[in-house]
Coordinates of C-alpha atoms and ligand atoms in Angstrom, one line a residue:
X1 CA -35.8 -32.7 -9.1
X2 CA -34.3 -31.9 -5.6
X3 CA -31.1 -30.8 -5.5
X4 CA -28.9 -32.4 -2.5
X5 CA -26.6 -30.5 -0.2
X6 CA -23.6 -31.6 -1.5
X7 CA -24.7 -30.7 -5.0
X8 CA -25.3 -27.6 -4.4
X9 CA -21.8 -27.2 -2.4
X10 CA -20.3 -28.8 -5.5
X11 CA -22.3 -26.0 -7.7
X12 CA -20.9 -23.2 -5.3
X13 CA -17.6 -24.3 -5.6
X14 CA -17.6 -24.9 -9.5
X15 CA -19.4 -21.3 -9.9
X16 CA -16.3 -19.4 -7.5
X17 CA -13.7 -21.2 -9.1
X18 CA -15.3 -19.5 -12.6
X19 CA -14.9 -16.4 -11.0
X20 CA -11.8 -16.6 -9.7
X21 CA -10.0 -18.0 -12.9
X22 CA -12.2 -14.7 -14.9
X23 CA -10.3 -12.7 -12.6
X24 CA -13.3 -11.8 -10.1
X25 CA -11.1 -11.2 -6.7
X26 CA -13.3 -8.9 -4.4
X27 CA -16.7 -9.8 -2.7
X28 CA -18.8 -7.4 -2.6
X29 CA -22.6 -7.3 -2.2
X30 CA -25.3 -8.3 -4.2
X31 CA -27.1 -5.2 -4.0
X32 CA -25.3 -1.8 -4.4
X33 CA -24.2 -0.1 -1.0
X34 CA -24.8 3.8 -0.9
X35 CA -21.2 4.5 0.6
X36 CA -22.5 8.4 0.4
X37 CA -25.3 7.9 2.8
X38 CA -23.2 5.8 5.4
X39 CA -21.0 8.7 5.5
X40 CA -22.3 10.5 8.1
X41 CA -22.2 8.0 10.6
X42 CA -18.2 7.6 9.8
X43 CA -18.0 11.1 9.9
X44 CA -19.8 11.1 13.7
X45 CA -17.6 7.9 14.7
X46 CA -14.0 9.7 13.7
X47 CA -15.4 12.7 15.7
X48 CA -16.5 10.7 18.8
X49 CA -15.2 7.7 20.3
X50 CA -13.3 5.5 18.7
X51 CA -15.2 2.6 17.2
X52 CA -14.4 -0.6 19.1
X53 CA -12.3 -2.0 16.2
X54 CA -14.3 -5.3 14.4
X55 CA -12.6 -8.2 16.6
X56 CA -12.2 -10.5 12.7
X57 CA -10.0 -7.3 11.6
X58 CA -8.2 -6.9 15.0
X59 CA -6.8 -10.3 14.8
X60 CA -5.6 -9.5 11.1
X61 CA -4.1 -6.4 12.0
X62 CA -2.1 -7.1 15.5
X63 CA 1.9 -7.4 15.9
X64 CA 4.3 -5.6 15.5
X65 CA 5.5 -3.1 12.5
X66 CA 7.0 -5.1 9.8
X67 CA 5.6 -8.5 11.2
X68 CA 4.6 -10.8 8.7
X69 CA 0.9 -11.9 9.4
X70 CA -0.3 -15.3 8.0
X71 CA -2.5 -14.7 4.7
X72 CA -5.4 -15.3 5.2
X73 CA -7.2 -17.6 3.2
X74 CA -8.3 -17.6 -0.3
X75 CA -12.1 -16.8 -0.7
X76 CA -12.8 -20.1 -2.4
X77 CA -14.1 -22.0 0.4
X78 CA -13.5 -26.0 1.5
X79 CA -17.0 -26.8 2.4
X80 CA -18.2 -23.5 4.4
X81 CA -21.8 -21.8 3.4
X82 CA -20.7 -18.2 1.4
X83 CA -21.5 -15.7 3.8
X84 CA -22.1 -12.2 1.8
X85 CA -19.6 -9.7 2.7
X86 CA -21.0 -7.1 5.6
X87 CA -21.8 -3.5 4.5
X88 CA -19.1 -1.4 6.3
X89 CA -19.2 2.3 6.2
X90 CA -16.9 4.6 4.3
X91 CA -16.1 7.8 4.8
X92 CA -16.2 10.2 1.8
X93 CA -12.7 11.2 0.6
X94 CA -12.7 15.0 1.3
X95 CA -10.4 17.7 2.7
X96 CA -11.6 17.2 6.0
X97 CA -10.3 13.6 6.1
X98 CA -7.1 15.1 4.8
X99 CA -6.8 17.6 7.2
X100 CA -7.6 15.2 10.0
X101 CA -4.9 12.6 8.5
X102 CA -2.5 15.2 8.8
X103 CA -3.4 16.2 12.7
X104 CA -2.8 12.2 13.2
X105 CA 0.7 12.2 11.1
X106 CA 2.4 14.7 12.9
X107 CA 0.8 13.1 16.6
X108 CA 2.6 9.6 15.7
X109 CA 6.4 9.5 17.7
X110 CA 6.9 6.1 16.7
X111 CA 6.7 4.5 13.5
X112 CA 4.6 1.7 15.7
X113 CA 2.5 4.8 16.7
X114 CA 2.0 5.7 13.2
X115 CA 1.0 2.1 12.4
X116 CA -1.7 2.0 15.0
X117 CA -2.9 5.2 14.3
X118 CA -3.6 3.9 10.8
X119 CA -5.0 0.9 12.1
X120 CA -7.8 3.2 13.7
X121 CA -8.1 6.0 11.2
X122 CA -11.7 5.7 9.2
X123 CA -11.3 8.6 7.4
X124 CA -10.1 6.9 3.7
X125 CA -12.5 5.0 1.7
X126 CA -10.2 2.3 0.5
X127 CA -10.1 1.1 3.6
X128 CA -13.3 -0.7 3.5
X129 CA -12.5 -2.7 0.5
X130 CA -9.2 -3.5 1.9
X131 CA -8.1 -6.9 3.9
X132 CA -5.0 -5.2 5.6
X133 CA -3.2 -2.5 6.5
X134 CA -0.4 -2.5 4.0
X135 CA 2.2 -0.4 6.4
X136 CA 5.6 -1.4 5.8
X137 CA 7.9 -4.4 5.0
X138 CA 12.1 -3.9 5.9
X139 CA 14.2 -2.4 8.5
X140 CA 13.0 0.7 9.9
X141 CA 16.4 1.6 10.4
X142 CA 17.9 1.0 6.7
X143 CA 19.5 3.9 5.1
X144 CA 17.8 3.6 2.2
X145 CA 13.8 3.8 1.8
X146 CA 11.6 2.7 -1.2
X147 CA 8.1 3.9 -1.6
X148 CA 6.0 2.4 -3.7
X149 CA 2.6 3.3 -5.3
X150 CA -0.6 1.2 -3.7
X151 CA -0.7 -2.3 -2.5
X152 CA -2.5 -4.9 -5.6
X153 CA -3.9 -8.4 -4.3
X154 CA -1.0 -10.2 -3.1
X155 CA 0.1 -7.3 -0.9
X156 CA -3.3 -7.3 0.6
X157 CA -3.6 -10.9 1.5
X158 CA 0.0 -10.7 3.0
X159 CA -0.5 -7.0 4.7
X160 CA 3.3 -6.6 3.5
X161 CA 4.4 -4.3 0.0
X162 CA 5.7 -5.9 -2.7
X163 CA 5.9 -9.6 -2.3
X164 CA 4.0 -10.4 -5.8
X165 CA 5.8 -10.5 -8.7
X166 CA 6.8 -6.7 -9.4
X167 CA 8.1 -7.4 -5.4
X168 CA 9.9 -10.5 -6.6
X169 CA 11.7 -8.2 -9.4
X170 CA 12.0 -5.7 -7.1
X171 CA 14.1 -8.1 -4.8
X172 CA 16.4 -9.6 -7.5
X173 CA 17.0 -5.8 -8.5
X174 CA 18.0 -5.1 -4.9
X175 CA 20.3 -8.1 -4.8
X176 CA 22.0 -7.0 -7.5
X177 CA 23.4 -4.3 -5.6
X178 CA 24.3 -6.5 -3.0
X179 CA 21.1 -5.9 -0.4
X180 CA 17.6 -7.0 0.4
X181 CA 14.8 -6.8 3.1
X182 CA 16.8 -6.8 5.7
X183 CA 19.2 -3.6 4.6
X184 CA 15.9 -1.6 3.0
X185 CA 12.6 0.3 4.3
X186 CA 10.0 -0.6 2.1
X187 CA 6.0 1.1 1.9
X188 CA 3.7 3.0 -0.4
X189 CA 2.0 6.4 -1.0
X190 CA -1.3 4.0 -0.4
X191 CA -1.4 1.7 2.4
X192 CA -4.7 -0.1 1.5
X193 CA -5.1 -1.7 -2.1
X194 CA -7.8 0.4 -4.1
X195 CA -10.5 -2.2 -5.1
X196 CA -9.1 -3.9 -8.6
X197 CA -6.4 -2.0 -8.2
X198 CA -7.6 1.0 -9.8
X199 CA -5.8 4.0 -9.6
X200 CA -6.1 5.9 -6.3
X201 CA -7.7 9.4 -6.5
X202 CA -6.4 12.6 -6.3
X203 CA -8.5 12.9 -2.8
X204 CA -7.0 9.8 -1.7
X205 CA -3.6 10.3 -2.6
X206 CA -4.1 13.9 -0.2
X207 CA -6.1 11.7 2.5
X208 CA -2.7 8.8 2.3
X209 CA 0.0 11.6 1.8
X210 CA 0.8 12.5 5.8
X211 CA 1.2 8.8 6.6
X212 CA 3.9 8.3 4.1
X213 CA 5.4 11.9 4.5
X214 CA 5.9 11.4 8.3
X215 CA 6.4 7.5 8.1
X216 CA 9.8 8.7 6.1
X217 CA 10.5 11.3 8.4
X218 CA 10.2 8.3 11.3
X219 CA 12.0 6.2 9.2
X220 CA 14.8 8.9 8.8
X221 CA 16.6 7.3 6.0
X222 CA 19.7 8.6 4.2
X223 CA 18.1 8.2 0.5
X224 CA 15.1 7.7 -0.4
X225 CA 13.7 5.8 -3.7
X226 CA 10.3 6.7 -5.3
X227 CA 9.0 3.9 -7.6
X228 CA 7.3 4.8 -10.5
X229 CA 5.3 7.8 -11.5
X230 CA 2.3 8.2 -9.0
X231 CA 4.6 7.7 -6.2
X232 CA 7.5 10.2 -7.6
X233 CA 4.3 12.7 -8.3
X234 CA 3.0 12.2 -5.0
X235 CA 6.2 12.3 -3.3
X236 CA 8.1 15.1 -4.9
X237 CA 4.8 17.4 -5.8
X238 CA 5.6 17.5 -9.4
X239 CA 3.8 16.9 -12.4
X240 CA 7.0 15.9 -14.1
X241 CA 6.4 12.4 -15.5
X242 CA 9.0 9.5 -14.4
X243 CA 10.7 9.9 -17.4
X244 CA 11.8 13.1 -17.0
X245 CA 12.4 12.5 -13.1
X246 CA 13.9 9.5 -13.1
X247 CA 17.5 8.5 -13.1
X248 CA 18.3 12.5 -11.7
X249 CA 19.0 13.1 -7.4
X250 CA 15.9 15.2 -6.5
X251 CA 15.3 16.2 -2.6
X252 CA 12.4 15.0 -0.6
X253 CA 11.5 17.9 2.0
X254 CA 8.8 16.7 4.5
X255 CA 6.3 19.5 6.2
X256 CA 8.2 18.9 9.3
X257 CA 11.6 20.2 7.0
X258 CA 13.3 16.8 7.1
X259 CA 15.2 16.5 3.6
X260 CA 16.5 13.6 2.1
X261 CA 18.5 12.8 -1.1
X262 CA 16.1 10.8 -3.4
X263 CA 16.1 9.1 -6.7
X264 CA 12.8 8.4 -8.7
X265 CA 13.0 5.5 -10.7
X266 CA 10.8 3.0 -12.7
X267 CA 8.1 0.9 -10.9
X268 CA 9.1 -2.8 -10.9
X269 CA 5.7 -3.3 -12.4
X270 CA 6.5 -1.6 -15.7
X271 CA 10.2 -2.9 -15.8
X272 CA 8.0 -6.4 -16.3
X273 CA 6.5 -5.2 -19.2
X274 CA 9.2 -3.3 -20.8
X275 CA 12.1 -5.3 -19.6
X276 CA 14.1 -3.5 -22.3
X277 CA 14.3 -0.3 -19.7
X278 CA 15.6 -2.6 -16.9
X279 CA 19.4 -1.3 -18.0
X280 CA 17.5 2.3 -16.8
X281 CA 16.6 1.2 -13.5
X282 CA 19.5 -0.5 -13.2
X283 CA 21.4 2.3 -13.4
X284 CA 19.3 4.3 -11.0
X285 CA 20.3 2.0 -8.5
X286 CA 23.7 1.8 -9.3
X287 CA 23.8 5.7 -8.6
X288 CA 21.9 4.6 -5.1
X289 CA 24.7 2.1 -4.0
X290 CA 26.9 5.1 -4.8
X291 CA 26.0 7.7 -2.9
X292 CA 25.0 5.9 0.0
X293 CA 28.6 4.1 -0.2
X294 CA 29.7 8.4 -0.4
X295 CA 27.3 9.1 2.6
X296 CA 28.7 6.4 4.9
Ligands
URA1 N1 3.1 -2.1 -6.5 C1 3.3 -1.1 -5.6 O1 3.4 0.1 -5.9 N2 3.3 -1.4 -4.3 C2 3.2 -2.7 -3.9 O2 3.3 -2.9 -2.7 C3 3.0 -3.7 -4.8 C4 2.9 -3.4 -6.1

């Protein structure tokens, strides 16, 4: 029997909704892409001109630092065809991407020149998977900064850090001492969200680190938060865990000697599922509000 059109739109439908309510939140291809292979072309692109940037992600990525950007739509579509995702290259995560990140860090005088730097730089893998650019949500010029670990889904969408539900704890947690978006910095270690949110590599981490490090020394804040353990690792070189670190003032020094005052604490992720340590953070902050209350 011959199945109509609209049947088989119906089908489409019915079959993405499955994999959306399972969970399934990435396209990816039908056949496996070898990421390795495409890697030398990356490789000859970061060397030589600069790729004329894909004119769909150039309209998600333009405006201006801290600019919320309309999220874009979900991948269940009205009554458009599914178009398979198109292979991008990826560059493999090595030293030389690292190196090459931290070259491009130190060039950036402006935090907007650090953002559009990282709009252009190929060099990390996670990129490819990613929707946006997750650079920075907050005033620039807040006394306080909190960095975050990677960007999950809803961060990707937006382009902005924590606005899912760890952001939404994170927010009533700032309003408890008495600020919010408009009186913090907020970004992450990881500015692109790792595919299923799976825990960024080492190599990544190194490739991401001189984005963050000089994004804080741009930012030039009078304390500095770390949330959670990868960032607090990341940040403060130590392979301390967060409990150990946390609740304690420990100093951020960036490779361009800029040192601030910081305070690891919990990730508003984990406070969700053991809201018993709440008090913990809570506390952490308190000891914030202090000593910028001292500092000012
Ligand atoms: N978790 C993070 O570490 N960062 C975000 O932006 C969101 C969740």
């Amino acid at each position: 029997m011959a199945v109509s059109s609209t049947e088989h739109s119906a089908g489409l439908r019915e079959l993405l909704a499955f994999y959306a309510e399972a969970g399934v939140d990435e396209a990816l291809l039908d056949e496996p892409a070898d990421r390795f292979a495409e890697s030398a072309e990356a490789k000859n692109r970061q060397a030589g001109a600069a790729r004329p940037m894909d004119p769909a992600r150039r309209e998600e990525t333009s405006g201006k630092a801290g600019e919320v950007r309309a999220p874009r739509k979900s991948f269940l579509p009205d009554s458009q065809p599914v178009a398979a995702p198109r292979p991008q290259a990826a560059a493999v995560p090595d030293g030389a991407q690292a190196a090459l990140a931290r070259e491009l860090a130190r060039s950036a005088a402006s935090l907007e020149e650090l953002r559009q730097i990282m709009l252009d730089f190929e060099g990390c893998n996670l990129k490819a998977t990613a929707k946006n650019l997750v650079f920075a949500d907050g005033n620039p010029e807040a006394d306080l900064m909190l960095v975050g670990e990677a960007p999950g889904r809803d961060e990707d969408l937006e382009g902005l850090p924590f606005v899912g539900r760890s952001g939404q704890l994170l927010d009533r947690i700032l309003a408890a001492i008495g600020r919010d978006r408009k009186s913090v910095y907020i970004a992450n270690v990881i500015p692109w969200r790792p595919p299923g949110n799976r825990d960024p590599s080492p190599m990544e981490t190194e490739i991401c680190r001189p984005f963050i490090e000089r994004q804080i020394e741009l930012a030039a804040p009078k304390v500095l938060m770390t949330l959670g353990n990868p960032s607090t690792k990341a940040l403060l070189r130590t392979q301390e865990g967060i409990t150990k670190m946390r609740g304690k003032w420990r100093e951020h020094v960036t490779d361009g000697d800029v040192r601030t005052p910081t305070m690891p604490t919990l990730h508003p992720a984990y406070l969700l599922r053991t809201p018993a340590h709440k008090r913990l953070a809570w506390r952490d902050f308190l000891e914030v509000r202090a000593r910028l209350a001292a500092l000012s």
